[in-house]
Coordinates of C-alpha atoms in Angstrom, one line a residue:
Chain A
M57 CA -42.6 63.7 33.9
L58 CA -43.6 61.6 36.7
R59 CA -46.2 59.5 35.3
I60 CA -47.5 56.2 35.9
D61 CA -47.4 55.0 32.5
A62 CA -44.4 57.0 31.6
S63 CA -41.8 55.5 29.7
P64 CA -38.1 57.1 29.3
N65 CA -35.7 57.0 26.4
R66 CA -32.5 55.3 26.6
I67 CA -30.1 57.8 27.1
T68 CA -33.2 59.6 30.4
T69 CA -32.8 55.8 31.4
W70 CA -29.1 56.3 31.3
T71 CA -28.8 59.5 33.2
L72 CA -31.2 58.5 35.9
S73 CA -29.4 55.4 36.7
W74 CA -26.2 56.1 37.2
F75 CA -26.9 59.3 39.1
L76 CA -27.2 58.1 42.5
F77 CA -23.7 56.9 41.3
A78 CA -21.5 59.5 40.1
A79 CA -23.6 61.8 42.7
G80 CA -21.9 59.4 45.8
I81 CA -18.7 59.8 44.6
A82 CA -18.5 64.1 43.5
L83 CA -19.7 64.1 47.1
Y84 CA -17.0 61.2 48.7
F85 CA -14.1 63.5 46.6
Y86 CA -15.2 67.5 47.9
T87 CA -15.7 65.5 51.3
S88 CA -12.1 64.2 51.1
H89 CA -10.4 66.9 49.2
S90 CA -12.2 69.4 52.4
R91 CA -11.2 67.8 54.9
H92 CA -7.5 66.9 53.4
I93 CA -7.0 70.7 53.3
E94 CA -7.8 71.1 56.2
N95 CA -5.6 67.6 57.5
P96 CA -3.4 66.9 54.3
E97 CA -2.8 63.1 57.2
D98 CA -6.6 62.8 57.3
K99 CA -7.3 58.9 56.8
V100 CA -11.2 58.6 57.4
V101 CA -11.8 60.1 54.2
P102 CA -8.9 59.3 52.1
S103 CA -7.8 60.6 48.5
L104 CA -7.3 59.4 46.3
T105 CA -3.9 59.4 46.0
Q106 CA -4.8 56.9 49.2
L107 CA -7.0 55.0 47.6
A108 CA -5.0 53.5 44.9
Q109 CA -1.8 52.9 47.7
G110 CA -4.2 51.0 49.8
T111 CA -5.2 49.1 46.8
A112 CA -2.5 48.1 45.9
D113 CA -1.3 47.1 49.3
A114 CA -4.2 44.7 49.3
F115 CA -4.3 43.7 45.7
L116 CA -0.8 42.9 44.3
K117 CA 0.9 42.7 48.5
P118 CA 1.2 39.0 50.6
D119 CA -0.5 40.1 54.8
S120 CA 2.4 41.0 55.5
E121 CA 1.6 38.7 59.0
Q122 CA 1.7 36.1 57.8
K123 CA 4.6 33.7 58.4
D124 CA 4.0 31.4 54.6
A125 CA 3.3 35.1 52.5
G126 CA 3.7 34.6 49.1
P127 CA 6.2 36.1 46.3
A128 CA 6.4 39.9 47.1
E129 CA 8.6 40.1 43.5
G130 CA 6.7 38.5 40.3
S131 CA 4.6 38.9 36.9
L132 CA 1.5 40.7 38.8
P133 CA -1.3 38.0 38.5
A134 CA 1.9 36.7 41.2
K135 CA 1.2 38.6 43.1
F136 CA -2.6 39.1 42.8
F137 CA -3.0 35.8 43.9
S138 CA 0.1 36.0 47.2
S139 CA -1.6 39.2 47.2
M140 CA -3.8 39.7 50.9
L141 CA -7.8 40.3 49.6
W142 CA -6.5 37.1 47.7
T143 CA -6.0 34.6 50.5
D144 CA -8.2 36.8 52.5
T145 CA -11.3 36.4 49.5
V146 CA -9.9 32.9 49.1
A147 CA -10.8 31.9 53.5
S148 CA -13.9 33.9 53.3
S149 CA -14.8 31.7 50.2
K150 CA -14.4 28.5 51.8
R151 CA -16.8 29.5 54.3
F152 CA -19.5 30.5 51.9
A153 CA -19.3 27.5 49.8
W154 CA -19.7 25.7 52.7
S155 CA -22.3 27.6 53.7
M156 CA -24.3 27.1 50.5
A157 CA -23.7 22.9 50.5
L158 CA -26.0 23.2 54.5
L159 CA -28.6 24.9 52.2
V160 CA -29.3 22.2 49.3
P161 CA -30.5 19.5 53.3
A162 CA -32.5 23.2 54.2
V163 CA -33.8 22.6 50.5
L164 CA -34.7 19.4 50.2
L165 CA -36.2 19.1 54.0
G166 CA -38.6 21.9 53.1
L167 CA -39.2 20.3 50.3
H168 CA -40.1 17.2 52.4
M169 CA -42.3 19.5 54.7
G170 CA -44.7 21.0 52.7
M171 CA -44.6 16.6 50.4
F172 CA -45.9 14.5 53.6
P173 CA -48.1 16.6 55.7
I174 CA -46.1 14.2 58.7
I175 CA -42.7 15.6 58.2
G176 CA -43.8 18.8 57.9
T177 CA -46.1 18.5 61.0
F178 CA -43.2 17.7 62.7
F179 CA -40.7 19.7 61.9
L180 CA -43.2 23.1 60.9
R181 CA -43.9 24.0 64.2
F182 CA -39.8 23.8 65.4
I183 CA -38.6 25.5 62.8
L184 CA -40.6 28.5 62.9
F185 CA -39.5 29.0 66.5
F186 CA -35.9 28.7 65.9
D187 CA -36.5 30.9 62.7
K188 CA -38.0 33.9 65.0
I189 CA -33.7 33.3 66.6
I190 CA -32.2 36.4 66.2
A191 CA -28.4 34.0 65.6
L192 CA -26.0 36.7 66.6
S193 CA -27.4 36.7 69.9
V194 CA -26.4 33.4 70.1
L195 CA -23.3 33.6 69.0
P196 CA -21.2 33.7 71.9
I197 CA -22.7 30.5 72.9
L198 CA -22.3 29.0 69.4
F199 CA -18.2 29.8 70.7
I200 CA -19.1 28.3 73.4
A201 CA -20.4 24.6 72.5
F202 CA -18.5 24.8 69.1
G203 CA -15.1 26.7 69.8
I204 CA -14.3 29.5 67.9
D205 CA -13.2 27.7 64.7
E206 CA -15.3 27.0 61.0
L207 CA -17.8 25.8 62.9
S208 CA -19.0 28.3 65.0
K209 CA -18.7 30.2 62.1
V210 CA -20.4 27.6 59.9
M211 CA -23.4 26.9 62.5
L212 CA -24.1 31.0 62.3
I213 CA -25.0 31.0 59.0
V214 CA -26.7 27.7 59.1
I215 CA -28.6 29.2 62.2
G216 CA -28.9 32.3 60.5
V217 CA -30.3 31.4 57.3
T218 CA -31.4 27.9 56.9
P219 CA -34.5 28.3 58.7
T220 CA -35.6 30.7 55.8
I221 CA -34.5 28.7 53.4
I222 CA -36.5 25.6 54.7
L223 CA -40.0 27.6 55.6
D224 CA -39.6 29.9 52.0
S225 CA -38.7 26.2 50.1
F226 CA -41.9 24.1 52.6
N227 CA -43.9 27.3 50.9
L228 CA -43.1 27.1 47.7
T229 CA -43.7 23.4 47.3
K230 CA -48.0 24.1 49.4
S231 CA -47.6 26.6 45.3
V232 CA -47.7 23.9 43.4
P233 CA -51.3 23.5 42.5
P234 CA -52.9 20.6 43.6
E235 CA -53.6 19.9 40.2
Q236 CA -50.4 18.8 39.6
I237 CA -50.3 16.6 42.0
V238 CA -52.5 14.4 41.0
K239 CA -52.4 14.6 37.6
G240 CA -48.5 13.3 39.2
F241 CA -50.8 10.0 40.6
T242 CA -53.2 10.0 37.3
L243 CA -49.6 9.7 35.5
G244 CA -48.6 6.7 36.9
A245 CA -45.9 8.6 39.5
H246 CA -45.6 7.0 43.2
D247 CA -44.9 10.0 45.6
F248 CA -41.6 10.4 45.3
G249 CA -41.9 10.7 41.9
V250 CA -44.4 13.3 41.8
T251 CA -42.2 14.8 45.0
Y252 CA -38.3 14.7 42.6
R253 CA -39.6 14.3 39.1
I254 CA -42.5 17.2 39.6
V255 CA -42.9 18.8 42.6
M256 CA -39.0 20.3 43.1
K257 CA -38.3 20.9 39.8
Q258 CA -41.0 23.0 39.5
I259 CA -40.1 24.5 42.4
L260 CA -36.3 24.6 42.2
P261 CA -36.0 28.6 40.1
R262 CA -37.7 30.0 42.9
V263 CA -35.3 28.7 45.8
L264 CA -32.4 30.1 43.7
N265 CA -33.9 33.0 43.5
S266 CA -35.0 32.7 47.4
I267 CA -30.8 32.0 47.9
R268 CA -30.2 34.8 45.6
L269 CA -32.1 36.6 47.3
N270 CA -30.5 36.0 51.1
L271 CA -27.1 36.2 49.5
K272 CA -26.1 39.4 51.5
S273 CA -27.2 37.7 55.0
I274 CA -25.2 34.4 54.6
M275 CA -22.5 37.0 53.8
L276 CA -24.2 38.8 56.5
F277 CA -23.3 36.3 59.0
L278 CA -20.2 35.1 57.4
F279 CA -18.8 38.5 58.1
A280 CA -20.1 38.4 62.1
G281 CA -18.6 35.3 62.5
E282 CA -14.9 36.9 61.2
M283 CA -15.5 40.0 62.4
I284 CA -15.1 38.7 65.9
A285 CA -12.9 35.0 65.5
S286 CA -10.5 34.6 62.7
Q287 CA -7.7 35.1 61.6
D288 CA -8.5 34.3 58.1
G289 CA -11.3 36.5 55.3
L290 CA -12.3 39.6 54.3
A291 CA -14.1 40.2 57.3
F292 CA -11.1 39.6 59.8
R293 CA -9.5 42.1 57.2
I294 CA -11.9 44.6 58.2
A295 CA -11.5 44.3 61.3
L296 CA -8.1 44.1 61.6
L297 CA -7.9 47.5 59.5
R298 CA -10.7 50.0 61.6
R299 CA -8.1 49.4 64.4
H300 CA -5.7 51.2 62.4
M301 CA -8.0 53.6 60.7
G302 CA -6.8 51.7 58.0
M303 CA -9.6 53.2 55.9
N304 CA -7.5 53.0 51.9
V305 CA -7.7 49.9 52.1
I306 CA -11.7 49.1 53.8
I307 CA -13.0 51.0 51.4
P308 CA -11.2 49.4 48.1
Y309 CA -11.9 46.3 50.3
V310 CA -15.9 46.2 50.7
L311 CA -16.0 47.1 46.9
W312 CA -14.2 43.9 46.6
V313 CA -17.0 41.4 48.8
A314 CA -19.9 43.8 47.1
L315 CA -18.3 43.6 43.1
L316 CA -17.9 38.9 44.9
L317 CA -21.4 39.0 45.9
F318 CA -22.6 40.7 42.6
L319 CA -20.9 37.9 39.7
V320 CA -22.5 35.6 42.5
D321 CA -25.5 37.3 41.7
L322 CA -25.3 37.4 38.2
T323 CA -23.7 33.8 38.0
M324 CA -27.0 31.6 40.2
R325 CA -28.6 34.1 37.7
L326 CA -26.8 33.6 34.6
L327 CA -27.3 29.9 35.2
N328 CA -30.9 30.1 36.5
K329 CA -31.8 31.2 33.6
K330 CA -29.6 28.1 31.6
I331 CA -31.2 25.2 33.6
H332 CA -34.6 26.4 34.0
P333 CA -35.6 27.3 30.7
W334 CA -39.2 27.9 30.9
F335 CA -39.4 29.7 34.1
R336 CA -40.7 33.0 33.7
E337 CA -38.7 35.7 36.2
A338 CA -41.9 37.5 38.1
Chain B
M172 CA -72.4 -3.1 30.4
T173 CA -71.1 -3.5 34.3
D174 CA -71.1 -0.4 36.5
L175 CA -67.2 0.8 36.5
I176 CA -68.4 3.9 38.8
Q177 CA -70.5 3.7 41.7
L178 CA -71.5 6.0 43.8
E179 CA -73.3 5.1 46.8
N180 CA -74.5 7.7 49.2
I181 CA -72.7 9.7 48.5
G182 CA -72.3 12.5 51.1
V183 CA -69.5 15.4 51.5
T184 CA -69.7 18.6 53.8
Y185 CA -67.4 21.1 53.8
H186 CA -66.9 23.0 57.5
S187 CA -69.9 21.4 58.3
K188 CA -71.5 22.9 55.5
K189 CA -73.0 20.0 53.0
V190 CA -72.4 20.0 49.3
L191 CA -73.6 17.0 48.8
D192 CA -75.9 14.2 49.8
S193 CA -77.1 11.2 49.5
L194 CA -76.1 11.2 46.0
T195 CA -75.6 7.5 44.1
L196 CA -75.3 7.2 40.2
S197 CA -74.1 3.8 38.7
I198 CA -71.9 4.4 35.4
A199 CA -71.3 1.7 33.1
A200 CA -68.1 1.0 31.3
G201 CA -67.8 2.9 28.1
E202 CA -70.3 5.9 29.0
F203 CA -69.7 9.6 28.4
I204 CA -71.4 11.0 31.1
A205 CA -71.1 14.7 31.1
V206 CA -72.1 16.3 34.8
C207 CA -74.0 20.0 34.7
G208 CA -74.7 21.8 36.9
E209 CA -75.1 25.5 38.0
T210 CA -71.5 26.8 40.2
G211 CA -70.9 25.6 43.5
C212 CA -73.5 22.1 42.9
G213 CA -70.5 20.0 43.9
K214 CA -69.7 18.9 39.9
S215 CA -65.7 19.3 40.6
T216 CA -66.2 17.9 44.6
M217 CA -68.0 14.5 43.0
L218 CA -65.6 13.8 40.5
R219 CA -62.4 14.8 42.7
L220 CA -63.9 12.1 44.6
I221 CA -63.5 9.4 41.7
L222 CA -60.5 10.6 41.2
G223 CA -59.7 9.5 44.2
A224 CA -58.2 13.1 45.2
E225 CA -60.8 13.7 47.8
R226 CA -62.3 11.7 50.6
P227 CA -66.6 10.8 51.0
T228 CA -67.5 12.3 54.4
S229 CA -70.6 9.4 54.0
G230 CA -71.5 7.0 51.7
R231 CA -68.5 5.1 49.1
V232 CA -67.0 5.2 45.8
L233 CA -66.3 2.4 44.1
I234 CA -64.3 1.8 40.9
D235 CA -64.5 -1.4 39.5
G236 CA -66.5 -2.9 42.3
R237 CA -63.1 -1.7 45.4
E238 CA -62.7 1.5 46.6
L239 CA -59.4 3.3 45.8
P240 CA -58.2 5.4 47.6
R241 CA -55.8 8.1 45.8
P242 CA -55.4 8.8 42.6
D243 CA -53.7 6.2 39.9
R244 CA -53.0 5.3 36.4
N245 CA -56.3 4.0 35.6
R246 CA -57.9 7.6 35.9
G247 CA -56.5 10.1 33.4
Y248 CA -57.4 13.7 34.5
V249 CA -57.6 16.6 32.0
P250 CA -58.3 20.0 34.8
Q251 CA -59.2 23.6 33.8
K252 CA -55.9 25.0 34.8
Y253 CA -52.8 23.6 35.2
S254 CA -53.6 21.1 33.3
L255 CA -49.3 20.9 32.1
F256 CA -45.8 20.4 34.3
P257 CA -44.5 23.6 32.6
D258 CA -41.1 23.0 32.9
K259 CA -41.0 20.0 31.0
T260 CA -41.9 20.8 27.1
V261 CA -44.7 19.4 25.7
L262 CA -43.0 15.8 24.7
D263 CA -41.6 15.0 28.7
N264 CA -45.2 15.9 29.3
I265 CA -47.3 13.0 27.4
T266 CA -44.1 10.6 28.0
F267 CA -44.0 11.7 31.5
G268 CA -46.3 8.4 32.3
P269 CA -45.3 5.9 30.4
E270 CA -42.0 6.7 31.2
M271 CA -42.7 6.6 35.2
E272 CA -44.7 3.7 34.9
E273 CA -41.8 1.6 33.0
F274 CA -39.1 2.9 34.6
G275 CA -40.2 4.6 37.9
L276 CA -37.4 7.4 39.3
I277 CA -34.3 5.7 39.6
G278 CA -34.9 3.6 36.7
M279 CA -33.8 6.3 34.5
L280 CA -30.7 6.4 35.5
T281 CA -30.4 3.7 34.2
P282 CA -28.9 3.4 30.0
R283 CA -31.4 1.8 28.5
Y284 CA -34.2 4.2 29.9
Y285 CA -32.1 6.3 27.0
R286 CA -32.5 3.4 24.5
R287 CA -36.2 3.8 25.6
R288 CA -36.8 7.3 25.9
A289 CA -36.8 7.3 21.6
E290 CA -39.4 5.5 21.4
L291 CA -41.8 7.0 23.8
R292 CA -40.9 9.6 22.5
E293 CA -42.1 8.9 18.3
Q294 CA -44.9 7.1 20.3
A295 CA -46.1 10.6 22.3
H296 CA -45.5 12.3 18.4
A297 CA -48.1 9.7 16.7
Y298 CA -50.2 11.1 20.0
L299 CA -49.5 14.7 18.7
R300 CA -51.1 14.5 15.3
Q301 CA -53.9 12.3 16.4
M302 CA -54.0 16.0 18.6
G303 CA -54.1 18.0 15.3
L304 CA -50.4 19.7 16.6
Q305 CA -47.4 20.2 14.9
P306 CA -44.4 17.7 14.6
G307 CA -42.6 21.1 16.4
D308 CA -44.7 21.9 18.8
G309 CA -42.6 19.2 20.7
A310 CA -40.0 20.5 22.1
K311 CA -42.1 24.1 22.9
Y312 CA -43.3 24.9 26.5
P313 CA -46.4 24.8 27.4
D314 CA -47.0 28.6 28.1
Q315 CA -45.4 28.7 24.3
L316 CA -49.1 27.5 23.6
S317 CA -52.3 29.2 23.1
G318 CA -54.8 27.4 25.6
G319 CA -56.3 25.3 23.4
M320 CA -53.3 24.2 22.2
Q321 CA -52.2 23.1 26.0
Q322 CA -55.5 21.2 26.2
R323 CA -55.3 18.9 23.7
V324 CA -51.6 18.1 25.0
A325 CA -52.9 17.3 28.5
I326 CA -55.5 14.9 26.9
A327 CA -52.4 13.0 24.8
Q328 CA -50.6 13.1 28.1
A329 CA -53.8 11.8 30.1
L330 CA -54.8 9.1 26.5
I331 CA -51.2 8.0 26.3
M332 CA -51.8 6.0 29.7
R333 CA -55.2 4.3 27.9
P334 CA -56.5 4.8 31.9
K335 CA -60.4 3.3 32.0
I336 CA -61.8 6.5 33.3
L337 CA -60.5 9.9 31.6
L338 CA -62.2 12.3 34.1
M339 CA -61.9 16.1 32.5
D340 CA -62.8 18.6 34.7
E341 CA -64.2 22.2 33.2
A342 CA -61.7 21.7 30.7
F343 CA -63.4 23.2 28.0
S344 CA -63.9 26.3 30.2
A345 CA -61.7 29.1 29.6
L346 CA -60.8 28.3 25.7
D347 CA -63.1 30.7 23.5
P348 CA -65.8 29.5 21.6
A349 CA -64.4 28.2 17.9
T350 CA -61.2 26.1 20.1
R351 CA -64.3 25.2 21.8
G352 CA -66.4 23.5 19.6
G353 CA -63.1 21.5 17.7
M354 CA -62.0 20.5 21.0
Q355 CA -65.7 18.9 21.4
R356 CA -65.6 17.1 18.7
L357 CA -61.9 15.7 19.1
V358 CA -63.1 14.9 22.5
R359 CA -66.1 12.7 21.2
K360 CA -63.6 10.9 18.6
L361 CA -61.2 9.7 20.8
W362 CA -64.4 8.4 23.0
A363 CA -66.0 6.4 19.9
E364 CA -62.9 5.8 18.6
T365 CA -61.2 4.4 22.1
G366 CA -64.4 4.0 24.1
T367 CA -62.6 5.7 27.2
T368 CA -65.3 6.0 29.9
I369 CA -65.0 9.8 30.0
L370 CA -66.9 12.0 32.7
F371 CA -67.4 16.0 31.7
V372 CA -67.7 18.2 34.0
T373 CA -69.0 21.9 32.9
H374 CA -71.7 24.6 33.6
N375 CA -73.2 25.2 29.5
I376 CA -75.9 22.3 29.5
S377 CA -75.5 22.9 25.2
E378 CA -71.5 21.4 25.9
A379 CA -73.4 18.4 28.3
I380 CA -75.8 17.8 25.1
F381 CA -73.3 17.5 22.8
L382 CA -70.8 15.3 24.3
G383 CA -72.8 12.9 26.7
T384 CA -74.0 10.1 26.0
R385 CA -75.6 10.6 29.5
V386 CA -76.2 14.4 31.1
V387 CA -76.3 14.6 34.8
V388 CA -77.6 17.4 36.3
L389 CA -76.7 18.4 39.5
G390 CA -78.6 20.7 41.2
K391 CA -80.0 21.6 44.6
D392 CA -84.2 23.0 45.9
D393 CA -83.2 24.8 48.1
P394 CA -80.6 27.4 48.0
A395 CA -79.1 26.4 51.1
G396 CA -80.1 22.7 50.4
S397 CA -77.0 20.5 49.6
S398 CA -76.7 19.3 46.2
K399 CA -78.2 16.1 44.9
V400 CA -79.3 14.8 41.1
M401 CA -82.0 16.4 39.4
F402 CA -81.6 14.5 36.0
D403 CA -79.7 11.4 34.9
L404 CA -80.7 12.0 30.9
E405 CA -79.6 9.5 28.4
I406 CA -79.0 10.9 24.8
P407 CA -80.3 8.2 22.0
E408 CA -77.4 8.2 19.5
E409 CA -80.2 8.0 16.9
S410 CA -81.0 10.8 18.0
R411 CA -78.4 12.7 16.7
E412 CA -77.3 14.5 13.0
P413 CA -74.1 13.5 11.4
S414 CA -72.4 16.3 12.7
G415 CA -73.0 14.7 15.9
I416 CA -75.0 17.7 17.2
V417 CA -78.8 16.0 18.6
G418 CA -81.4 16.9 17.0
R419 CA -84.1 19.6 17.2
D420 CA -86.6 17.2 18.2
E421 CA -84.0 15.5 21.5
M422 CA -83.1 18.9 22.2
D423 CA -87.0 20.1 22.1
R424 CA -87.3 17.5 24.7
L425 CA -84.4 18.3 27.0
S426 CA -85.1 21.7 26.9
A427 CA -88.4 21.4 28.2
L428 CA -87.3 19.0 30.4
I429 CA -85.1 21.9 32.2
E430 CA -87.4 24.4 32.1
G431 CA -89.6 22.6 33.7
A432 CA -87.8 21.8 35.8
G433 CA -86.7 25.8 36.6
L434 CA -83.5 25.2 35.8
G435 CA -82.4 26.4 32.0
E436 CA -81.5 30.2 33.4
K437 CA -79.5 28.6 36.0
L438 CA -77.1 26.5 33.3
E439 CA -74.9 28.6 30.2
I440 CA -76.8 27.9 27.4
G441 CA -74.4 28.5 25.6
V442 CA -71.5 27.2 21.7
A443 CA -72.3 24.0 21.5

């Protein structure tokens, strides 16, 4: 069975790949059930009913503390779009979008560092050093320097993720075979023609993959910022609910975040495939 | 004929190891030079020097009497690997050069570019046909082509620029013998038709003799030493049979020369 040349059939593949999910869910409900026998009011491992209630509250009810909370009544979509979860999702998404937008100059910097030795020499050592700084360790400095509003949270992500993306883009640029660059010159391209029309086009799908692999880091820094200093957002809510032991809402929130991240990853993967049909993923 | 390429007393040193030393060579316009030699003798370095992709440690490389510090559109290049841009279709690979030359980076955003593009693609189709490829191949990406087809496209990509010099670095080394033979005949035909000066690097002496009007053999007297020109052999066109193959008498003369210098075992004798 455990042979390196084994080729599991469809049923085996399906069973094996879903087994741990099923086992995890079973273990959860077993634990929940056991705890509820001892204490019917247990909040640590909520029962299915408690989870359903928490999910309904999160997905369909507005934030009770919010002054301009939307309607408590109305159609299901209307309730959802004025719900606590949606409001938090929009707030976090804005920060996430800002962070993603800031990765564009990071990619361009890495590309130019790889292509132009002068730019590479100027930035490389500094960014290598910058990359070693633990972003969370400078959080207090960021809050002092930029205040506790949006800028400090975005800066946290910038410090945490951009050096990695810059260095990835730099390395990918360097990995383009020199023959391609020479070829570009022999075909009449100048420095920027070679940079943008040959090298950038070749590294872009790999850069997108690198960003995909860093999505979790982006979210990690976003959540750290929101948990420490924010008035809204998914992580802010999770931190708030922690104080009230609101596990029945925290768990749906965690799963919602995982789903969102999965969807962003999937969208990026499909987009990458669509705009780079030549790229065969390793 | 005037000298198009002049290598004057070239020396190249890598990490204090001399690869080439006092290399002097002149190549006239319209010649087909096949550079041959054992692995590591510096033949690709010599090609890269002429290309402008590398600078000599000492000496000068003159193209048309001028030192040119970097590769340009007058020197076409067909390497053994990575000869095509993987992100572009065959047609886009071929039209890349004329597009860059005519429009540059910014000009490609103008409406005139889109009107001209159709003409360039038609021109690229003509080159595809000349290379023996099908029109349907134009929409394919390089990794959907065989090695031989890729090299045909790479030659078309270089020739569409009408370069003065075409530099081919072991361009057929990775091909199977049958494809390689076909490619050799194609390159000779293109050379005869276009009159482009070709410098073809190979480690296969039979290929060099089949292709070149001149065969330059690089080698070392001493294994630890640097390379120099061991032979610079003219292959008279009249010694060739109608098929292009060098006649038996000339072949015997060349073989005797090469064997006599003790290079016979070092140079790959393969299919020509």
